[in-house]
Structure formats: C-alpha cells, structure tokens
PDB file of C-alpha atoms and ligand atoms in Angstrom:
ATOM      1  CA  MET A  18      57.324  16.654 159.126  1.00 81.00           C
ATOM      2  CA  SER A  19      56.209  13.157 158.663  1.00 94.00           C
ATOM      3  CA  ILE A  20      56.988   9.904 159.907  1.00 97.00           C
ATOM      4  CA  LEU A  21      57.822   7.603 156.852  1.00 97.00           C
ATOM      5  CA  LYS A  22      57.275   4.134 156.005  1.00 98.00           C
ATOM      6  CA  ILE A  23      60.228   1.860 156.521  1.00 98.00           C
ATOM      7  CA  ALA A  24      61.244  -0.616 153.718  1.00 98.00           C
ATOM      8  CA  GLN A  25      61.499  -4.357 154.883  1.00 98.00           C
ATOM      9  CA  MET A  26      63.936  -6.863 153.707  1.00 98.00           C
ATOM     10  CA  GLY A  27      62.814  -8.317 150.471  1.00 98.00           C
ATOM     11  CA  HIS A  28      61.992  -4.836 149.168  1.00 98.00           C
ATOM     12  CA  PRO A  29      64.192  -4.039 145.945  1.00 98.00           C
ATOM     13  CA  VAL A  30      64.711  -0.568 147.115  1.00 98.00           C
ATOM     14  CA  LEU A  31      67.111  -1.992 149.818  1.00 98.00           C
ATOM     15  CA  ARG A  32      69.037  -3.657 147.046  1.00 98.00           C
ATOM     16  CA  GLN A  33      70.095  -1.201 144.863  1.00 97.00           C
ATOM     17  CA  GLN A  34      73.046   1.104 144.448  1.00 98.00           C
ATOM     18  CA  CYS A  35      71.763   4.443 145.624  1.00 98.00           C
ATOM     19  CA  GLU A  36      72.287   7.735 143.486  1.00 98.00           C
ATOM     20  CA  LYS A  37      74.573  10.388 144.587  1.00 98.00           C
ATOM     21  CA  ILE A  38      72.914  13.755 145.245  1.00 98.00           C
ATOM     22  CA  ASN A  39      74.235  16.668 143.500  1.00 98.00           C
ATOM     23  CA  PRO A  40      75.823  18.699 146.247  1.00 98.00           C
ATOM     24  CA  GLU A  41      74.296  21.962 144.927  1.00 98.00           C
ATOM     25  CA  GLU A  42      70.974  20.587 145.602  1.00 98.00           C
ATOM     26  CA  ILE A  43      71.618  19.953 149.442  1.00 98.00           C
ATOM     27  CA  THR A  44      70.384  23.080 150.604  1.00 98.00           C
ATOM     28  CA  GLU A  45      67.189  22.700 148.374  1.00 98.00           C
ATOM     29  CA  PHE A  46      63.850  22.130 149.936  1.00 98.00           C
ATOM     30  CA  ALA A  47      63.543  18.369 148.601  1.00 97.00           C
ATOM     31  CA  VAL A  48      66.576  17.203 150.206  1.00 98.00           C
ATOM     32  CA  GLN A  49      66.017  19.034 153.315  1.00 98.00           C
ATOM     33  CA  GLN A  50      62.684  17.730 153.716  1.00 98.00           C
ATOM     34  CA  LEU A  51      63.929  14.321 153.304  1.00 98.00           C
ATOM     35  CA  ILE A  52      66.444  15.019 156.165  1.00 98.00           C
ATOM     36  CA  ARG A  53      63.743  16.243 158.371  1.00 98.00           C
ATOM     37  CA  ASN A  54      61.273  13.345 157.778  1.00 98.00           C
ATOM     38  CA  MET A  55      64.201  10.823 158.335  1.00 98.00           C
ATOM     39  CA  LEU A  56      64.966  12.389 161.362  1.00 97.00           C
ATOM     40  CA  GLU A  57      61.329  12.290 162.694  1.00 97.00           C
ATOM     41  CA  THR A  58      61.224   8.592 161.422  1.00 97.00           C
ATOM     42  CA  MET A  59      64.422   7.566 163.104  1.00 96.00           C
ATOM     43  CA  ILE A  60      63.274   8.878 166.434  1.00 94.00           C
ATOM     44  CA  GLU A  61      59.932   7.509 166.138  1.00 95.00           C
ATOM     45  CA  TYR A  62      61.443   4.059 165.727  1.00 95.00           C
ATOM     46  CA  ASN A  63      64.239   4.458 168.111  1.00 92.00           C
ATOM     47  CA  GLY A  64      66.770   3.973 165.567  1.00 93.00           C
ATOM     48  CA  VAL A  65      70.561   4.744 165.971  1.00 95.00           C
ATOM     49  CA  GLY A  66      70.898   5.516 162.331  1.00 97.00           C
ATOM     50  CA  LEU A  67      68.528   5.574 159.013  1.00 98.00           C
ATOM     51  CA  ALA A  68      69.640   5.442 155.309  1.00 98.00           C
ATOM     52  CA  ALA A  69      67.320   6.872 152.718  1.00 98.00           C
ATOM     53  CA  PRO A  70      66.726   3.722 150.795  1.00 98.00           C
ATOM     54  CA  GLN A  71      65.009   2.418 154.186  1.00 98.00           C
ATOM     55  CA  VAL A  72      62.254   5.083 153.575  1.00 98.00           C
ATOM     56  CA  HIS A  73      62.121   4.377 149.864  1.00 98.00           C
ATOM     57  CA  ASN A  74      64.401   6.897 148.382  1.00 98.00           C
ATOM     58  CA  PRO A  75      67.514   5.399 146.948  1.00 98.00           C
ATOM     59  CA  VAL A  76      69.725   8.383 147.351  1.00 98.00           C
ATOM     60  CA  GLN A  77      73.151   8.563 149.228  1.00 98.00           C
ATOM     61  CA  LEU A  78      71.876  10.222 152.262  1.00 98.00           C
ATOM     62  CA  ALA A  79      71.828   8.791 155.849  1.00 98.00           C
ATOM     63  CA  LEU A  80      71.513   9.993 159.387  1.00 98.00           C
ATOM     64  CA  VAL A  81      74.224   8.335 161.710  1.00 97.00           C
ATOM     65  CA  GLY A  82      74.223   8.304 165.695  1.00 95.00           C
ATOM     66  CA  GLY A  83      76.544   6.243 167.794  1.00 93.00           C
ATOM     67  CA  GLU A  84      78.908   9.062 168.825  1.00 94.00           C
ATOM     68  CA  THR A  85      78.974  11.055 172.095  1.00 92.00           C
ATOM     69  CA  ASP A  86      80.614  14.106 173.046  1.00 92.00           C
ATOM     70  CA  GLU A  87      82.751  14.836 175.881  1.00 92.00           C
ATOM     71  CA  GLU A  88      79.731  15.306 178.102  1.00 93.00           C
ATOM     72  CA  GLY A  89      77.967  12.140 176.982  1.00 90.00           C
ATOM     73  CA  LYS A  90      75.425  13.951 174.722  1.00 92.00           C
ATOM     74  CA  GLN A  91      74.609  12.002 171.362  1.00 91.00           C
ATOM     75  CA  ILE A  92      75.763  13.479 168.285  1.00 95.00           C
ATOM     76  CA  LEU A  93      73.889  12.797 165.097  1.00 96.00           C
ATOM     77  CA  ARG A  94      75.470  13.153 161.676  1.00 97.00           C
ATOM     78  CA  VAL A  95      74.071  13.680 158.400  1.00 98.00           C
ATOM     79  CA  ILE A  96      76.269  12.088 155.690  1.00 98.00           C
ATOM     80  CA  ILE A  97      75.767  12.594 151.805  1.00 98.00           C
ATOM     81  CA  ASN A  98      77.661  10.945 149.015  1.00 98.00           C
ATOM     82  CA  PRO A  99      80.029   9.322 151.668  1.00 98.00           C
ATOM     83  CA  GLU A 100      83.213   7.474 151.128  1.00 98.00           C
ATOM     84  CA  ILE A 101      84.950   5.251 153.543  1.00 98.00           C
ATOM     85  CA  THR A 102      88.808   4.675 153.997  1.00 98.00           C
ATOM     86  CA  VAL A 103      89.718   1.857 156.359  1.00 98.00           C
ATOM     87  CA  ILE A 104      92.533   2.600 158.807  1.00 98.00           C
ATOM     88  CA  GLY A 105      94.647  -0.343 160.010  1.00 96.00           C
ATOM     89  CA  ASP A 106      93.458  -3.861 160.226  1.00 97.00           C
ATOM     90  CA  GLU A 107      91.948  -4.067 163.483  1.00 97.00           C
ATOM     91  CA  LYS A 108      88.471  -5.494 163.798  1.00 97.00           C
ATOM     92  CA  PHE A 109      85.438  -4.425 165.633  1.00 96.00           C
ATOM     93  CA  GLY A 110      82.464  -7.296 166.317  1.00 95.00           C
ATOM     94  CA  MET A 111      78.959  -6.879 167.655  1.00 94.00           C
ATOM     95  CA  TYR A 112      75.185  -7.810 167.469  1.00 94.00           C
ATOM     96  CA  GLU A 113      73.819  -5.693 164.571  1.00 95.00           C
ATOM     97  CA  GLY A 114      70.141  -4.853 164.263  1.00 95.00           C
ATOM     98  CA  CYS A 115      68.484  -3.030 161.488  1.00 97.00           C
ATOM     99  CA  LEU A 116      64.923  -1.305 161.146  1.00 97.00           C
ATOM    100  CA  SER A 117      64.600  -3.216 157.824  1.00 98.00           C
ATOM    101  CA  VAL A 118      65.149  -6.537 159.338  1.00 97.00           C
ATOM    102  CA  PRO A 119      63.106  -6.385 162.427  1.00 96.00           C
ATOM    103  CA  GLY A 120      63.009  -8.723 165.354  1.00 95.00           C
ATOM    104  CA  LEU A 121      66.619 -10.193 164.217  1.00 96.00           C
ATOM    105  CA  ARG A 122      70.225  -9.422 165.679  1.00 95.00           C
ATOM    106  CA  GLY A 123      73.383 -10.947 164.065  1.00 95.00           C
ATOM    107  CA  TYR A 124      77.044 -10.704 164.886  1.00 95.00           C
ATOM    108  CA  VAL A 125      78.986  -8.792 162.248  1.00 96.00           C
ATOM    109  CA  GLU A 126      82.653  -7.952 162.443  1.00 97.00           C
ATOM    110  CA  ARG A 127      83.907  -4.833 160.735  1.00 97.00           C
ATOM    111  CA  PRO A 128      86.954  -2.569 160.474  1.00 98.00           C
ATOM    112  CA  SER A 129      87.246  -0.811 163.874  1.00 98.00           C
ATOM    113  CA  HIS A 130      88.916   2.379 162.674  1.00 98.00           C
ATOM    114  CA  ILE A 131      87.900   4.309 159.632  1.00 98.00           C
ATOM    115  CA  LEU A 132      87.850   7.755 157.786  1.00 98.00           C
ATOM    116  CA  VAL A 133      84.777   9.065 156.251  1.00 98.00           C
ATOM    117  CA  SER A 134      84.649  11.709 153.931  1.00 98.00           C
ATOM    118  CA  ALA A 135      80.874  13.102 153.276  1.00 98.00           C
ATOM    119  CA  TYR A 136      78.765  16.338 152.712  1.00 98.00           C
ATOM    120  CA  ASP A 137      76.677  17.553 155.488  1.00 98.00           C
ATOM    121  CA  GLU A 138      73.365  19.064 155.562  1.00 98.00           C
ATOM    122  CA  LYS A 139      74.480  22.358 154.733  1.00 98.00           C
ATOM    123  CA  GLY A 140      76.224  20.986 151.784  1.00 98.00           C
ATOM    124  CA  ASP A 141      79.793  21.441 153.211  1.00 98.00           C
ATOM    125  CA  LYS A 142      82.213  18.801 152.629  1.00 98.00           C
ATOM    126  CA  TYR A 143      83.938  17.077 155.894  1.00 98.00           C
ATOM    127  CA  GLU A 144      86.302  14.371 156.950  1.00 98.00           C
ATOM    128  CA  LEU A 145      85.753  12.410 160.314  1.00 97.00           C
ATOM    129  CA  GLU A 146      87.749   9.715 162.086  1.00 97.00           C
ATOM    130  CA  LEU A 147      85.600   6.822 163.928  1.00 97.00           C
ATOM    131  CA  GLU A 148      86.678   4.207 166.031  1.00 97.00           C
ATOM    132  CA  GLY A 149      84.487   1.206 167.626  1.00 96.00           C
ATOM    133  CA  PHE A 150      80.676   1.458 167.833  1.00 95.00           C
ATOM    134  CA  PRO A 151      80.175   4.694 165.967  1.00 96.00           C
ATOM    135  CA  ALA A 152      82.582   3.344 163.264  1.00 97.00           C
ATOM    136  CA  VAL A 153      80.152   0.230 162.812  1.00 97.00           C
ATOM    137  CA  VAL A 154      77.123   2.406 162.816  1.00 97.00           C
ATOM    138  CA  MET A 155      78.561   4.591 159.968  1.00 98.00           C
ATOM    139  CA  GLN A 156      79.624   1.534 157.860  1.00 98.00           C
ATOM    140  CA  HIS A 157      76.218  -0.066 158.589  1.00 98.00           C
ATOM    141  CA  GLU A 158      74.613   3.001 157.036  1.00 98.00           C
ATOM    142  CA  CYS A 159      77.001   3.429 154.167  1.00 98.00           C
ATOM    143  CA  ASP A 160      76.366  -0.194 153.408  1.00 98.00           C
ATOM    144  CA  HIS A 161      72.768   0.440 152.961  1.00 98.00           C
ATOM    145  CA  LEU A 162      73.746   3.152 150.295  1.00 98.00           C
ATOM    146  CA  GLN A 163      75.384   0.510 148.460  1.00 98.00           C
ATOM    147  CA  GLY A 164      72.384  -1.961 148.438  1.00 98.00           C
ATOM    148  CA  LYS A 165      73.866  -4.200 151.315  1.00 98.00           C
ATOM    149  CA  LEU A 166      72.475  -5.081 154.705  1.00 98.00           C
ATOM    150  CA  TYR A 167      74.230  -6.459 157.788  1.00 98.00           C
ATOM    151  CA  ILE A 168      72.964  -9.957 157.172  1.00 97.00           C
ATOM    152  CA  ASP A 169      75.107 -10.069 154.056  1.00 97.00           C
ATOM    153  CA  ARG A 170      78.266  -9.831 156.365  1.00 97.00           C
ATOM    154  CA  ILE A 171      77.399 -12.484 158.792  1.00 97.00           C
ATOM    155  CA  THR A 172      79.894 -15.202 158.564  1.00 96.00           C
ATOM    156  CA  ASP A 173      78.659 -17.478 161.409  1.00 95.00           C
ATOM    157  CA  THR A 174      74.960 -17.908 160.951  1.00 94.00           C
ATOM    158  CA  THR A 175      74.808 -19.456 164.346  1.00 93.00           C
ATOM    159  CA  LYS A 176      75.256 -16.115 165.385  1.00 93.00           C
ATOM    160  CA  LEU A 177      72.003 -14.764 163.757  1.00 95.00           C
ATOM    161  CA  ALA A 178      69.037 -14.870 166.284  1.00 95.00           C
ATOM    162  CA  PHE A 179      65.623 -13.622 167.051  1.00 95.00           C
ATOM    163  CA  GLU A 180      65.564 -10.569 169.693  1.00 92.00           C
ATOM    164  CA  ASP A 181      63.870 -12.430 172.282  1.00 91.00           C
ATOM    165  CA  GLU A 182      66.095 -15.517 171.970  1.00 91.00           C
ATOM    166  CA  ALA A 183      69.308 -13.114 171.688  1.00 88.00           C
ATOM    167  CA  ALA A 184      68.011 -11.478 175.005  1.00 86.00           C
ATOM    168  CA  ARG A 185      68.015 -14.997 176.780  1.00 88.00           C
ATOM    169  CA  PHE A 186      71.080 -16.999 175.333  1.00 86.00           C
ATOM    170  CA  LEU A 187      73.517 -14.559 173.727  1.00 82.00           C
ATOM    171  CA  PRO A 188      76.101 -12.494 175.483  1.00 74.00           C
ATOM    172  CA  VAL A 189      74.325  -9.120 174.533  1.00 67.00           C
ATOM    173  CA  ASP A 190      71.759  -7.016 176.660  1.00 55.00           C
ATOM    174  CA  LEU A 191      69.039  -6.240 174.504  1.00 53.00           C
ATOM    175  CA  THR A 192      66.764  -5.190 177.466  1.00 44.00           C
ATOM    176  CA  THR A 193      68.640  -1.936 177.911  1.00 43.00           C
ATOM    177  CA  ASP A 194      68.860   1.286 175.506  1.00 44.00           C
ATOM    178  CA  ASP A 195      72.494   0.548 175.355  1.00 47.00           C
ATOM    179  CA  GLU A 196      74.574   0.367 172.015  1.00 52.00           C
ATOM    180  CA  GLU A 197      74.362  -3.163 171.342  1.00 50.00           C
ATOM    181  CA  GLY A 198      70.459  -2.935 171.768  1.00 58.00           C
ATOM    182  CA  ALA A 199      70.216  -0.145 168.992  1.00 69.00           C
ATOM    183  CA  SER A 200      68.836  -0.904 165.230  1.00 77.00           C
ATOM    184  CA  ASP A 201      69.667   1.159 162.512  1.00 81.00           C
TER     185      ASP A 201
HETATM  186 ZN1  LIG B  27      70.137  -0.996 158.750  1.00 78.95          ZN
END
C-alpha cells in the first residue's frame, strides 16, 4: 500500500467532472489498489472521507466516513458512481474542512436528509439513507466527484476562517477529534 499525495485547491484535477468507473472493473486490480491506497492515505491524514480526485485520480470513487453503528463504531463506505436524491427540505449546517483546502474551516448548509445509490468495493449496487453529519460527509465527497469544493457552497464568507482562529472565535470545537473538527 502507499500513501498518496493530496491535491491542493488550485490543482485542476479538483475542478473536473470525474469519469464513471465501469462496474465490471471494480473488482479488478487497478480499482482495488486505488481503494487500498486511498484508505491508507485517509488514515495517514486523519480524514473523515477522501475522494479519488483528491489523490489526482479523476474517477467517481470516494471513501466516506461519519456514520457509526449501534455500538459507536465508525462505519466507512466505499462509493462508486454515486447518485444522491434529497429527501425533504430540512437543512443541516456545520463548519466543514477539507484535506485539499488545508488550514481552513467554512460554514456550509446542505440538505439534512438524503438517499444515496452507489456501487460498493465488491461491485454491488446499494442504497443508503443518511441524515445529519453522515449526510454532510457524503455530499461533500460527492461534490468532489463533480469538481466542486465546499468553499463553493459558502454563502456567508464571514464564516470562513483559519483553523486557529475558528478554534478561538467560532462556536466550533476543533481541539477534539469530534465531528466538526474533521476534514474530508
Ligand atoms: Zn474535501
């Protein structure tokens, strides 16, 4: 396995529409190796999610965390060629961070309740309903696959801040490893 270099904001790979992966190729070596290397990279940089374009590979694949099971254990999903359907009109807002936009936090509001359909790492199609924080992480990663960054969705730029200042002045606790301190 390898730790991959993370593309930083300004690199064009973060701004392109990513290619779909042929579902029949998901179980082949190239895709499986990319998933393994992305997992190692995400763990190394303490991300809650990671999209393939962030490691200079513009295909529709991402790792998405943020969910926990009944015992509080983290669930990590692999999503390939995802499609999101918004359920209802409730919004969920939080300070987001991104490994491709290091050092910054910005307040973004997104739909709170979504349905995702995607292929998993075995090439099986699945559907998943998410609400709140896990729904935010999912939408953040799916945005990456469309060439979008969370900063594009900030409507109030007074709520964009450097991490240190955010920790001092904004109502978000970045000192702990909680949800709002996470980057993806
Ligand atoms: Zn990101």
